[in-house]
Amino acid sequence: MGAQQVRERFAELYGAEPEGVWAAPGRVNLIGEHTDYNDGFVMPFALPHQATAAVSRRTDGVLRLHSADVGGGIAELPLDALTPQGDDGWTAYPAGVVWALREAGHEVTGADIHLASTVPAGAGLSSSAALEVVIALALNDLYGLGLARWQLARLCQRAENVYVGAPTGIMDQTASACCQAGHALFLDTRDLSQQQIPFDLAAGDLRLLVVDTQVKHAHSGGEYGKRRAGCEKGAALLGVDALRDIPYAELDAALALLGDEEEIVRLVRHVVTEDQRVERVVELLRAGETRAIGPVLTEGHASLRDDFRISCPELDLVVDTALAAGALGARMTGGGFGGSAIVLTETTDVDTLTKTIEEAFAAAGFTAPRVFEAVPSAGAARLD
């Protein structure tokens, strides 16, 4: 959905031209899953798929929302009536951002908004974060709030945690707001320090495929929250602020202290080893050894499947099929319980791998997957 189309539809809906058009991307997480809410390391990059918003200010304390992707007319919400977890529909995401901005003391007096998104919903590619970030950036610009990108990401995370009620970490919003084209974002979620790591797949004649299994997930459901609570319990039992504070070299000793807390042992082991995998991938990419990250990705999938236990048959089928067909590495990406997997492959093998995965899904009786190339793209921006 181009900026001009979104602008024109806004004018049809609201009877006037918007003050501007903004876009924010979805993301793929290369490595570092379920580490962000443990103060750990993550390494996402932005996709070319975006949420686009045409926006104008209002002065009457009313928020009007319309989506090209959801049936129904314009939703009209009084700002003074916005209440955390009072809305279980799509409008909770943009409304939550407005609520978070106002709760933080920023004078936002209303807006007319029309949205359209090409980020697949429920695919583990952060469609909700893209929606949040595009609204935050637009209102930051229009109201002259002067907030930095990392501050916008924090406010969007608060909107999702408190207003929507999904206990997500900071990674998705930061990736959407801050990524650079041709790079992966090495983010320390404790201090929010960022390093842009060159990730030039084409230079190595490589491609990274995203395989959307079409199995939808909902982060506000109970399983994600259970994993987060288990990680927090593990940190408390080990006497640290967060699992980030357990050095990889001391993992075995830490696990021994947990005794027969079998579930907590698994969760702790995943988080500590996953942080170490992120650091290994950073080192390899800096050394220009892009092919060598493949086995690290595959290790990450085994950990998510066996220790964190958030994979599903469709995700496992993608990974197993891709590796058997010669992929350099593969793993599930995103929050789990469905969504997408990523596959690192030689350029010459893309068509064969895609066909093999599609045939495997058909043979298993699964819904046909959606397969596309992930191109490291730019973060959120004003389009006009």
mmCIF file of C-alpha atoms in Angstrom:
data_model
loop_
_atom_site.group_PDB
_atom_site.id
_atom_site.type_symbol
_atom_site.label_atom_id
_atom_site.label_comp_id
_atom_site.label_asym_id
_atom_site.label_seq_id
_atom_site.Cartn_x
_atom_site.Cartn_y
_atom_site.Cartn_z
ATOM 1 C CA MET A 1 0.000 0.000 0.000
ATOM 2 C CA GLY A 2 1.739 3.164 -1.251
ATOM 3 C CA ALA A 3 1.807 6.486 0.542
ATOM 4 C CA GLN A 4 -0.347 8.113 -2.118
ATOM 5 C CA GLN A 5 -3.059 5.459 -1.819
ATOM 6 C CA VAL A 6 -3.150 5.865 1.952
ATOM 7 C CA ARG A 7 -3.252 9.653 1.577
ATOM 8 C CA GLU A 8 -6.126 9.479 -0.900
ATOM 9 C CA ARG A 9 -8.139 7.081 1.243
ATOM 10 C CA PHE A 10 -7.645 9.357 4.261
ATOM 11 C CA ALA A 11 -9.086 12.254 2.272
ATOM 12 C CA GLU A 12 -12.103 10.151 1.277
ATOM 13 C CA LEU A 13 -12.742 9.122 4.875
ATOM 14 C CA TYR A 14 -12.164 12.414 6.654
ATOM 15 C CA GLY A 15 -12.908 15.013 3.979
ATOM 16 C CA ALA A 16 -9.477 16.667 4.076
ATOM 17 C CA GLU A 17 -5.865 15.938 3.208
ATOM 18 C CA PRO A 18 -3.748 14.429 6.012
ATOM 19 C CA GLU A 19 -0.914 16.431 7.512
ATOM 20 C CA GLY A 20 1.497 13.647 6.611
ATOM 21 C CA VAL A 21 2.099 9.975 5.871
ATOM 22 C CA TRP A 22 4.467 7.755 7.873
ATOM 23 C CA ALA A 23 5.561 4.101 7.691
ATOM 24 C CA ALA A 24 7.094 1.620 10.133
ATOM 25 C CA PRO A 25 8.293 -1.885 9.244
ATOM 26 C CA GLY A 26 7.787 -5.326 10.643
ATOM 27 C CA ARG A 27 10.889 -7.254 11.611
ATOM 28 C CA VAL A 28 12.544 -10.637 11.537
ATOM 29 C CA ASN A 29 14.652 -11.630 14.495
ATOM 30 C CA LEU A 30 17.847 -13.207 13.230
ATOM 31 C CA ILE A 31 18.819 -14.572 16.653
ATOM 32 C CA GLY A 32 17.997 -13.803 20.280
ATOM 33 C CA GLU A 33 14.533 -15.134 21.124
ATOM 34 C CA HIS A 34 12.836 -14.509 24.488
ATOM 35 C CA THR A 35 15.963 -12.772 25.725
ATOM 36 C CA ASP A 36 14.627 -9.210 25.564
ATOM 37 C CA TYR A 37 12.486 -9.384 28.689
ATOM 38 C CA ASN A 38 15.449 -11.016 30.443
ATOM 39 C CA ASP A 39 17.650 -7.920 29.880
ATOM 40 C CA GLY A 40 19.593 -9.858 27.255
ATOM 41 C CA PHE A 41 20.793 -9.489 23.672
ATOM 42 C CA VAL A 42 18.738 -9.578 20.484
ATOM 43 C CA MET A 43 19.524 -9.154 16.801
ATOM 44 C CA PRO A 44 16.547 -8.232 14.616
ATOM 45 C CA PHE A 45 16.427 -6.543 11.241
ATOM 46 C CA ALA A 46 13.596 -4.658 9.574
ATOM 47 C CA LEU A 47 11.544 -6.037 6.696
ATOM 48 C CA PRO A 48 10.324 -4.127 3.643
ATOM 49 C CA HIS A 49 6.763 -4.929 4.810
ATOM 50 C CA GLN A 50 5.317 -1.859 6.540
ATOM 51 C CA ALA A 51 2.409 -0.343 8.401
ATOM 52 C CA THR A 52 1.562 2.985 6.759
ATOM 53 C CA ALA A 53 -0.469 5.752 8.395
ATOM 54 C CA ALA A 54 -1.937 9.007 7.155
ATOM 55 C CA VAL A 55 -2.475 11.277 10.147
ATOM 56 C CA SER A 56 -3.802 14.703 11.082
ATOM 57 C CA ARG A 57 -4.110 16.368 14.473
ATOM 58 C CA ARG A 58 -7.381 17.153 16.253
ATOM 59 C CA THR A 59 -7.944 19.585 19.097
ATOM 60 C CA ASP A 60 -11.169 18.180 20.577
ATOM 61 C CA GLY A 61 -9.864 15.200 22.562
ATOM 62 C CA VAL A 62 -11.088 12.619 20.042
ATOM 63 C CA LEU A 63 -9.147 9.828 18.328
ATOM 64 C CA ARG A 64 -10.624 8.571 15.053
ATOM 65 C CA LEU A 65 -9.186 5.376 13.577
ATOM 66 C CA HIS A 66 -9.721 3.494 10.335
ATOM 67 C CA SER A 67 -7.910 0.476 8.895
ATOM 68 C CA ALA A 68 -7.817 -0.686 5.298
ATOM 69 C CA ASP A 69 -7.168 -4.201 6.569
ATOM 70 C CA VAL A 70 -10.065 -4.643 8.998
ATOM 71 C CA GLY A 71 -13.741 -4.496 8.187
ATOM 72 C CA GLY A 72 -15.885 -1.724 9.602
ATOM 73 C CA GLY A 73 -16.060 2.032 9.554
ATOM 74 C CA ILE A 74 -14.270 4.740 11.498
ATOM 75 C CA ALA A 75 -13.792 4.023 15.221
ATOM 76 C CA GLU A 76 -14.219 7.148 17.356
ATOM 77 C CA LEU A 77 -12.600 7.101 20.803
ATOM 78 C CA PRO A 78 -12.663 9.928 23.380
ATOM 79 C CA LEU A 79 -9.121 10.307 24.732
ATOM 80 C CA ASP A 80 -10.318 10.749 28.323
ATOM 81 C CA ALA A 81 -12.074 7.362 28.122
ATOM 82 C CA LEU A 82 -9.038 5.351 27.019
ATOM 83 C CA THR A 83 -8.611 2.567 29.582
ATOM 84 C CA PRO A 84 -5.899 -0.134 29.746
ATOM 85 C CA GLN A 85 -7.165 -3.549 28.607
ATOM 86 C CA GLY A 86 -10.542 -2.078 27.797
ATOM 87 C CA ASP A 87 -10.311 -2.989 24.106
ATOM 88 C CA ASP A 88 -9.479 -6.407 22.667
ATOM 89 C CA GLY A 89 -9.598 -5.328 19.017
ATOM 90 C CA TRP A 90 -7.034 -3.884 16.613
ATOM 91 C CA THR A 91 -7.749 -0.330 17.782
ATOM 92 C CA ALA A 92 -6.078 -1.119 21.125
ATOM 93 C CA TYR A 93 -2.632 -0.773 19.512
ATOM 94 C CA PRO A 94 -2.902 2.790 18.144
ATOM 95 C CA ALA A 95 -5.109 3.858 21.046
ATOM 96 C CA GLY A 96 -2.576 2.409 23.480
ATOM 97 C CA VAL A 97 0.174 4.573 21.980
ATOM 98 C CA VAL A 98 -1.926 7.710 22.412
ATOM 99 C CA TRP A 99 -2.713 6.660 25.980
ATOM 100 C CA ALA A 100 0.987 6.016 26.725
ATOM 101 C CA LEU A 101 2.026 9.393 25.317
ATOM 102 C CA ARG A 102 -0.576 11.214 27.400
ATOM 103 C CA GLU A 103 0.288 9.185 30.516
ATOM 104 C CA ALA A 104 3.900 10.302 30.057
ATOM 105 C CA GLY A 105 2.787 13.933 30.113
ATOM 106 C CA HIS A 106 2.816 14.702 26.386
ATOM 107 C CA GLU A 107 0.024 16.941 25.183
ATOM 108 C CA VAL A 108 -1.730 14.985 22.463
ATOM 109 C CA THR A 109 -5.197 16.402 21.841
ATOM 110 C CA GLY A 110 -6.517 13.959 19.267
ATOM 111 C CA ALA A 111 -5.948 12.629 15.765
ATOM 112 C CA ASP A 112 -7.569 11.353 12.613
ATOM 113 C CA ILE A 113 -5.737 8.238 11.390
ATOM 114 C CA HIS A 114 -6.052 5.890 8.420
ATOM 115 C CA LEU A 115 -3.859 2.786 8.456
ATOM 116 C CA ALA A 116 -2.838 0.109 5.982
ATOM 117 C CA SER A 117 -0.306 -2.663 6.529
ATOM 118 C CA THR A 118 1.558 -5.217 4.460
ATOM 119 C CA VAL A 119 3.067 -6.910 7.555
ATOM 120 C CA PRO A 120 1.425 -10.357 7.848
ATOM 121 C CA ALA A 121 -0.574 -10.487 11.078
ATOM 122 C CA GLY A 122 0.072 -13.406 13.422
ATOM 123 C CA ALA A 123 3.204 -14.475 11.547
ATOM 124 C CA GLY A 124 5.700 -13.521 14.259
ATOM 125 C CA LEU A 125 6.889 -10.539 12.214
ATOM 126 C CA SER A 126 5.785 -7.798 14.627
ATOM 127 C CA SER A 127 2.738 -6.440 12.873
ATOM 128 C CA SER A 128 1.564 -4.944 16.164
ATOM 129 C CA ALA A 129 4.877 -3.175 16.822
ATOM 130 C CA ALA A 130 4.827 -1.702 13.312
ATOM 131 C CA LEU A 131 1.338 -0.370 13.998
ATOM 132 C CA GLU A 132 2.432 1.146 17.308
ATOM 133 C CA VAL A 133 5.640 2.703 16.029
ATOM 134 C CA VAL A 134 4.076 4.344 12.982
ATOM 135 C CA ILE A 135 1.519 6.075 15.221
ATOM 136 C CA ALA A 136 4.163 7.119 17.753
ATOM 137 C CA LEU A 137 6.444 8.568 15.077
ATOM 138 C CA ALA A 138 3.607 10.453 13.402
ATOM 139 C CA LEU A 139 2.376 12.010 16.646
ATOM 140 C CA ASN A 140 5.950 12.782 17.736
ATOM 141 C CA ASP A 141 6.449 14.727 14.508
ATOM 142 C CA LEU A 142 3.051 16.417 14.390
ATOM 143 C CA TYR A 143 3.012 17.484 18.023
ATOM 144 C CA GLY A 144 6.716 18.357 18.132
ATOM 145 C CA LEU A 145 7.331 16.107 21.134
ATOM 146 C CA GLY A 146 11.071 15.821 20.462
ATOM 147 C CA LEU A 147 11.313 12.176 21.522
ATOM 148 C CA ALA A 148 14.243 10.030 20.369
ATOM 149 C CA ARG A 149 13.606 6.765 18.543
ATOM 150 C CA TRP A 150 14.494 4.654 21.605
ATOM 151 C CA GLN A 151 12.062 6.697 23.686
ATOM 152 C CA LEU A 152 9.287 6.086 21.173
ATOM 153 C CA ALA A 153 10.060 2.369 21.336
ATOM 154 C CA ARG A 154 9.801 2.427 25.138
ATOM 155 C CA LEU A 155 6.423 4.174 24.991
ATOM 156 C CA CYS A 156 5.175 1.676 22.411
ATOM 157 C CA GLN A 157 6.296 -1.204 24.609
ATOM 158 C CA ARG A 158 4.378 0.345 27.517
ATOM 159 C CA ALA A 159 1.318 0.623 25.298
ATOM 160 C CA GLU A 160 1.511 -3.085 24.458
ATOM 161 C CA ASN A 161 2.362 -4.238 27.997
ATOM 162 C CA VAL A 162 -0.100 -2.111 29.946
ATOM 163 C CA TYR A 163 -2.814 -0.984 27.543
ATOM 164 C CA VAL A 164 -3.064 -4.094 25.337
ATOM 165 C CA GLY A 165 -1.978 -6.478 28.099
ATOM 166 C CA ALA A 166 0.685 -8.414 26.154
ATOM 167 C CA PRO A 167 3.896 -8.964 28.200
ATOM 168 C CA THR A 168 6.317 -8.392 25.312
ATOM 169 C CA GLY A 169 9.868 -7.088 25.560
ATOM 170 C CA ILE A 170 11.428 -4.035 23.928
ATOM 171 C CA MET A 171 12.913 -5.693 20.831
ATOM 172 C CA ASP A 172 10.069 -5.423 18.328
ATOM 173 C CA GLN A 173 9.384 -1.735 18.813
ATOM 174 C CA THR A 174 13.096 -0.849 18.805
ATOM 175 C CA ALA A 175 13.667 -2.786 15.595
ATOM 176 C CA SER A 176 10.772 -1.059 13.853
ATOM 177 C CA ALA A 177 11.928 2.372 15.019
ATOM 178 C CA CYS A 178 15.708 2.076 14.716
ATOM 179 C CA CYS A 179 16.878 -0.477 12.126
ATOM 180 C CA GLN A 180 18.991 0.549 9.141
ATOM 181 C CA ALA A 181 18.891 -0.902 5.634
ATOM 182 C CA GLY A 182 21.512 -3.573 5.003
ATOM 183 C CA HIS A 183 22.137 -4.147 8.709
ATOM 184 C CA ALA A 184 20.990 -6.218 11.656
ATOM 185 C CA LEU A 185 20.500 -4.407 14.949
ATOM 186 C CA PHE A 186 22.581 -5.718 17.858
ATOM 187 C CA LEU A 187 20.568 -4.454 20.812
ATOM 188 C CA ASP A 188 21.385 -4.722 24.493
ATOM 189 C CA THR A 189 17.907 -4.644 26.005
ATOM 190 C CA ARG A 190 19.219 -3.650 29.438
ATOM 191 C CA ASP A 191 20.763 -0.289 28.544
ATOM 192 C CA LEU A 192 19.235 -0.033 25.024
ATOM 193 C CA SER A 193 22.677 0.471 23.467
ATOM 194 C CA GLN A 194 22.623 -0.311 19.754
ATOM 195 C CA GLN A 195 25.141 -1.411 17.171
ATOM 196 C CA GLN A 196 24.299 -1.656 13.481
ATOM 197 C CA ILE A 197 25.980 -4.824 12.188
ATOM 198 C CA PRO A 198 26.426 -5.102 8.387
ATOM 199 C CA PHE A 199 24.312 -7.973 7.092
ATOM 200 C CA ASP A 200 24.938 -8.151 3.351
ATOM 201 C CA LEU A 201 23.525 -11.468 2.233
ATOM 202 C CA ALA A 202 23.782 -10.772 -1.476
ATOM 203 C CA ALA A 203 27.542 -10.171 -1.235
ATOM 204 C CA GLY A 204 27.950 -13.762 -0.104
ATOM 205 C CA ASP A 205 25.480 -15.062 -2.698
ATOM 206 C CA LEU A 206 23.134 -15.953 0.162
ATOM 207 C CA ARG A 207 19.464 -15.450 0.879
ATOM 208 C CA LEU A 208 17.368 -15.548 4.047
ATOM 209 C CA LEU A 209 13.883 -16.902 3.504
ATOM 210 C CA VAL A 210 10.925 -16.324 5.781
ATOM 211 C CA VAL A 211 8.454 -19.195 5.868
ATOM 212 C CA ASP A 212 5.118 -18.080 7.303
ATOM 213 C CA THR A 213 3.476 -21.300 8.482
ATOM 214 C CA GLN A 214 0.046 -19.604 8.520
ATOM 215 C CA VAL A 215 -0.361 -20.859 12.098
ATOM 216 C CA LYS A 216 -1.540 -17.793 13.998
ATOM 217 C CA HIS A 217 -0.442 -16.976 17.512
ATOM 218 C CA ALA A 218 -1.588 -14.488 20.148
ATOM 219 C CA HIS A 219 1.052 -13.097 22.527
ATOM 220 C CA SER A 220 -1.501 -11.930 25.042
ATOM 221 C CA GLY A 221 -2.445 -15.576 25.569
ATOM 222 C CA GLY A 222 -1.270 -17.448 28.627
ATOM 223 C CA GLU A 223 1.683 -19.483 27.346
ATOM 224 C CA TYR A 224 3.917 -16.506 26.560
ATOM 225 C CA GLY A 225 3.178 -15.047 29.977
ATOM 226 C CA LYS A 226 3.984 -18.363 31.657
ATOM 227 C CA ARG A 227 7.426 -18.432 30.053
ATOM 228 C CA ARG A 228 8.138 -14.883 31.156
ATOM 229 C CA ALA A 229 6.992 -15.610 34.716
ATOM 230 C CA GLY A 230 9.181 -18.737 34.758
ATOM 231 C CA CYS A 231 12.222 -16.713 33.699
ATOM 232 C CA GLU A 232 11.541 -14.197 36.441
ATOM 233 C CA LYS A 233 11.230 -17.013 38.972
ATOM 234 C CA GLY A 234 14.550 -18.443 37.789
ATOM 235 C CA ALA A 235 16.269 -15.090 38.238
ATOM 236 C CA ALA A 236 14.811 -14.764 41.730
ATOM 237 C CA LEU A 237 15.914 -18.267 42.721
ATOM 238 C CA LEU A 238 19.437 -17.530 41.486
ATOM 239 C CA GLY A 239 19.581 -14.163 43.234
ATOM 240 C CA VAL A 240 20.104 -12.021 40.126
ATOM 241 C CA ASP A 241 18.153 -9.111 38.663
ATOM 242 C CA ALA A 242 17.642 -10.907 35.359
ATOM 243 C CA LEU A 243 18.859 -14.060 33.611
ATOM 244 C CA ARG A 244 21.198 -11.828 31.597
ATOM 245 C CA ASP A 245 23.349 -11.767 34.723
ATOM 246 C CA ILE A 246 24.178 -15.501 34.574
ATOM 247 C CA PRO A 247 27.506 -15.825 32.685
ATOM 248 C CA TYR A 248 27.565 -18.565 30.087
ATOM 249 C CA ALA A 249 30.693 -20.027 31.693
ATOM 250 C CA GLU A 250 28.782 -20.426 34.971
ATOM 251 C CA LEU A 251 25.595 -21.900 33.492
ATOM 252 C CA ASP A 252 26.108 -25.469 34.731
ATOM 253 C CA ALA A 253 26.687 -24.265 38.285
ATOM 254 C CA ALA A 254 23.603 -22.075 38.135
ATOM 255 C CA LEU A 255 21.440 -24.922 36.851
ATOM 256 C CA ALA A 256 22.695 -27.161 39.664
ATOM 257 C CA LEU A 257 21.452 -24.588 42.187
ATOM 258 C CA LEU A 258 17.932 -24.916 40.776
ATOM 259 C CA GLY A 259 17.729 -28.551 41.873
ATOM 260 C CA ASP A 260 14.557 -30.306 40.759
ATOM 261 C CA GLU A 261 12.913 -27.186 39.277
ATOM 262 C CA GLU A 262 12.924 -28.916 35.883
ATOM 263 C CA GLU A 263 10.855 -26.351 33.991
ATOM 264 C CA ILE A 264 12.866 -23.428 35.368
ATOM 265 C CA VAL A 265 16.103 -25.228 34.478
ATOM 266 C CA ARG A 266 14.978 -25.461 30.859
ATOM 267 C CA LEU A 267 13.966 -21.817 30.644
ATOM 268 C CA VAL A 268 17.188 -20.578 32.227
ATOM 269 C CA ARG A 269 19.323 -22.788 29.988
ATOM 270 C CA HIS A 270 17.647 -21.421 26.865
ATOM 271 C CA VAL A 271 18.023 -17.760 27.802
ATOM 272 C CA VAL A 272 21.676 -17.992 28.843
ATOM 273 C CA THR A 273 22.703 -20.021 25.790
ATOM 274 C CA GLU A 274 20.648 -17.789 23.483
ATOM 275 C CA ASP A 275 22.463 -14.672 24.696
ATOM 276 C CA GLN A 276 25.719 -16.448 23.904
ATOM 277 C CA ARG A 277 24.419 -17.356 20.435
ATOM 278 C CA VAL A 278 23.675 -13.694 19.719
ATOM 279 C CA GLU A 279 27.247 -12.762 20.625
ATOM 280 C CA ARG A 280 28.593 -15.543 18.391
ATOM 281 C CA VAL A 281 26.539 -14.332 15.418
ATOM 282 C CA VAL A 282 27.746 -10.751 15.944
ATOM 283 C CA GLU A 283 31.358 -11.933 15.919
ATOM 284 C CA LEU A 284 30.851 -14.014 12.784
ATOM 285 C CA LEU A 285 29.132 -11.229 10.852
ATOM 286 C CA ARG A 286 31.807 -8.734 11.832
ATOM 287 C CA ALA A 287 34.383 -11.199 10.521
ATOM 288 C CA GLY A 288 32.488 -11.560 7.243
ATOM 289 C CA GLU A 289 31.670 -15.205 7.999
ATOM 290 C CA THR A 290 27.979 -15.025 7.128
ATOM 291 C CA ARG A 291 27.695 -18.682 6.083
ATOM 292 C CA ALA A 292 28.983 -19.745 9.485
ATOM 293 C CA ILE A 293 25.949 -18.333 11.302
ATOM 294 C CA GLY A 294 23.795 -21.130 9.864
ATOM 295 C CA PRO A 295 24.583 -23.777 12.514
ATOM 296 C CA VAL A 296 24.081 -21.169 15.266
ATOM 297 C CA LEU A 297 20.582 -20.474 13.968
ATOM 298 C CA THR A 298 19.841 -24.193 13.992
ATOM 299 C CA GLU A 299 21.112 -24.524 17.567
ATOM 300 C CA GLY A 300 18.716 -21.741 18.497
ATOM 301 C CA HIS A 301 15.775 -23.667 17.092
ATOM 302 C CA ALA A 302 16.652 -26.794 19.043
ATOM 303 C CA SER A 303 16.783 -24.728 22.226
ATOM 304 C CA LEU A 304 13.427 -23.068 21.541
ATOM 305 C CA ARG A 305 11.891 -26.443 20.696
ATOM 306 C CA ASP A 306 13.322 -28.545 23.510
ATOM 307 C CA ASP A 307 14.034 -26.131 26.369
ATOM 308 C CA PHE A 308 11.604 -23.259 25.878
ATOM 309 C CA ARG A 309 9.026 -25.549 24.239
ATOM 310 C CA ILE A 310 7.357 -22.958 22.047
ATOM 311 C CA SER A 311 7.695 -24.573 18.626
ATOM 312 C CA CYS A 312 4.926 -26.439 16.802
ATOM 313 C CA PRO A 313 4.790 -29.231 14.182
ATOM 314 C CA GLU A 314 4.674 -26.780 11.287
ATOM 315 C CA LEU A 315 7.741 -24.843 12.452
ATOM 316 C CA ASP A 316 9.674 -28.054 13.093
ATOM 317 C CA LEU A 317 8.733 -29.298 9.630
ATOM 318 C CA VAL A 318 10.135 -26.157 8.001
ATOM 319 C CA VAL A 319 13.420 -26.487 9.850
ATOM 320 C CA ASP A 320 13.836 -30.246 9.360
ATOM 321 C CA THR A 321 12.871 -30.097 5.678
ATOM 322 C CA ALA A 322 15.120 -27.131 4.920
ATOM 323 C CA LEU A 323 18.152 -28.680 6.610
ATOM 324 C CA ALA A 324 17.607 -32.017 4.856
ATOM 325 C CA ALA A 325 17.449 -30.153 1.535
ATOM 326 C CA GLY A 326 20.805 -28.460 2.109
ATOM 327 C CA ALA A 327 19.986 -25.194 3.893
ATOM 328 C CA LEU A 328 22.874 -23.636 5.835
ATOM 329 C CA GLY A 329 20.697 -23.095 8.892
ATOM 330 C CA ALA A 330 17.087 -22.653 9.978
ATOM 331 C CA ARG A 331 15.061 -21.792 13.049
ATOM 332 C CA MET A 332 11.705 -20.540 14.212
ATOM 333 C CA THR A 333 11.556 -16.790 14.766
ATOM 334 C CA GLY A 334 9.271 -14.672 16.904
ATOM 335 C CA GLY A 335 7.314 -15.466 20.022
ATOM 336 C CA GLY A 336 6.464 -19.039 19.095
ATOM 337 C CA PHE A 337 3.362 -21.269 19.067
ATOM 338 C CA GLY A 338 3.090 -20.628 15.326
ATOM 339 C CA GLY A 339 4.232 -17.824 13.102
ATOM 340 C CA SER A 340 7.340 -18.030 10.942
ATOM 341 C CA ALA A 341 10.681 -19.730 10.512
ATOM 342 C CA ILE A 342 13.791 -18.395 8.782
ATOM 343 C CA VAL A 343 16.045 -20.357 6.435
ATOM 344 C CA LEU A 344 19.595 -19.340 5.457
ATOM 345 C CA THR A 345 20.445 -20.691 2.024
ATOM 346 C CA GLU A 346 22.608 -20.323 -1.024
ATOM 347 C CA THR A 347 20.945 -18.157 -3.683
ATOM 348 C CA THR A 348 21.015 -21.039 -6.158
ATOM 349 C CA ASP A 349 18.982 -23.232 -3.781
ATOM 350 C CA VAL A 350 16.080 -20.833 -3.116
ATOM 351 C CA ASP A 351 13.643 -22.279 -5.650
ATOM 352 C CA THR A 352 14.394 -25.893 -4.735
ATOM 353 C CA LEU A 353 14.079 -25.223 -1.012
ATOM 354 C CA THR A 354 10.825 -23.342 -1.456
ATOM 355 C CA LYS A 355 9.306 -26.138 -3.521
ATOM 356 C CA THR A 356 10.521 -28.820 -1.110
ATOM 357 C CA ILE A 357 9.011 -27.027 1.901
ATOM 358 C CA GLU A 358 5.706 -26.487 0.102
ATOM 359 C CA GLU A 359 5.581 -30.171 -0.872
ATOM 360 C CA ALA A 360 6.330 -31.231 2.713
ATOM 361 C CA PHE A 361 3.442 -29.112 4.007
ATOM 362 C CA ALA A 362 1.089 -30.575 1.419
ATOM 363 C CA ALA A 363 2.143 -34.116 2.306
ATOM 364 C CA ALA A 364 1.535 -33.409 6.006
ATOM 365 C CA GLY A 365 -1.906 -31.963 5.315
ATOM 366 C CA PHE A 366 -0.905 -28.502 6.574
ATOM 367 C CA THR A 367 -2.095 -25.196 5.148
ATOM 368 C CA ALA A 368 0.255 -24.048 2.380
ATOM 369 C CA PRO A 369 2.996 -21.786 3.791
ATOM 370 C CA ARG A 370 3.885 -18.348 2.489
ATOM 371 C CA VAL A 371 7.568 -18.092 1.552
ATOM 372 C CA PHE A 372 9.367 -14.839 0.793
ATOM 373 C CA GLU A 373 12.849 -13.356 0.923
ATOM 374 C CA ALA A 374 13.797 -11.245 3.946
ATOM 375 C CA VAL A 375 15.726 -8.148 2.878
ATOM 376 C CA PRO A 376 17.302 -6.073 5.696
ATOM 377 C CA SER A 377 15.461 -2.760 5.349
ATOM 378 C CA ALA A 378 15.159 0.694 6.901
ATOM 379 C CA GLY A 379 13.253 1.551 10.054
ATOM 380 C CA ALA A 380 10.324 3.927 10.500
ATOM 381 C CA ALA A 381 10.221 7.160 8.496
ATOM 382 C CA ARG A 382 8.013 9.953 7.232
ATOM 383 C CA LEU A 383 7.176 9.269 3.602
ATOM 384 C CA ASP A 384 6.125 12.700 2.364
#
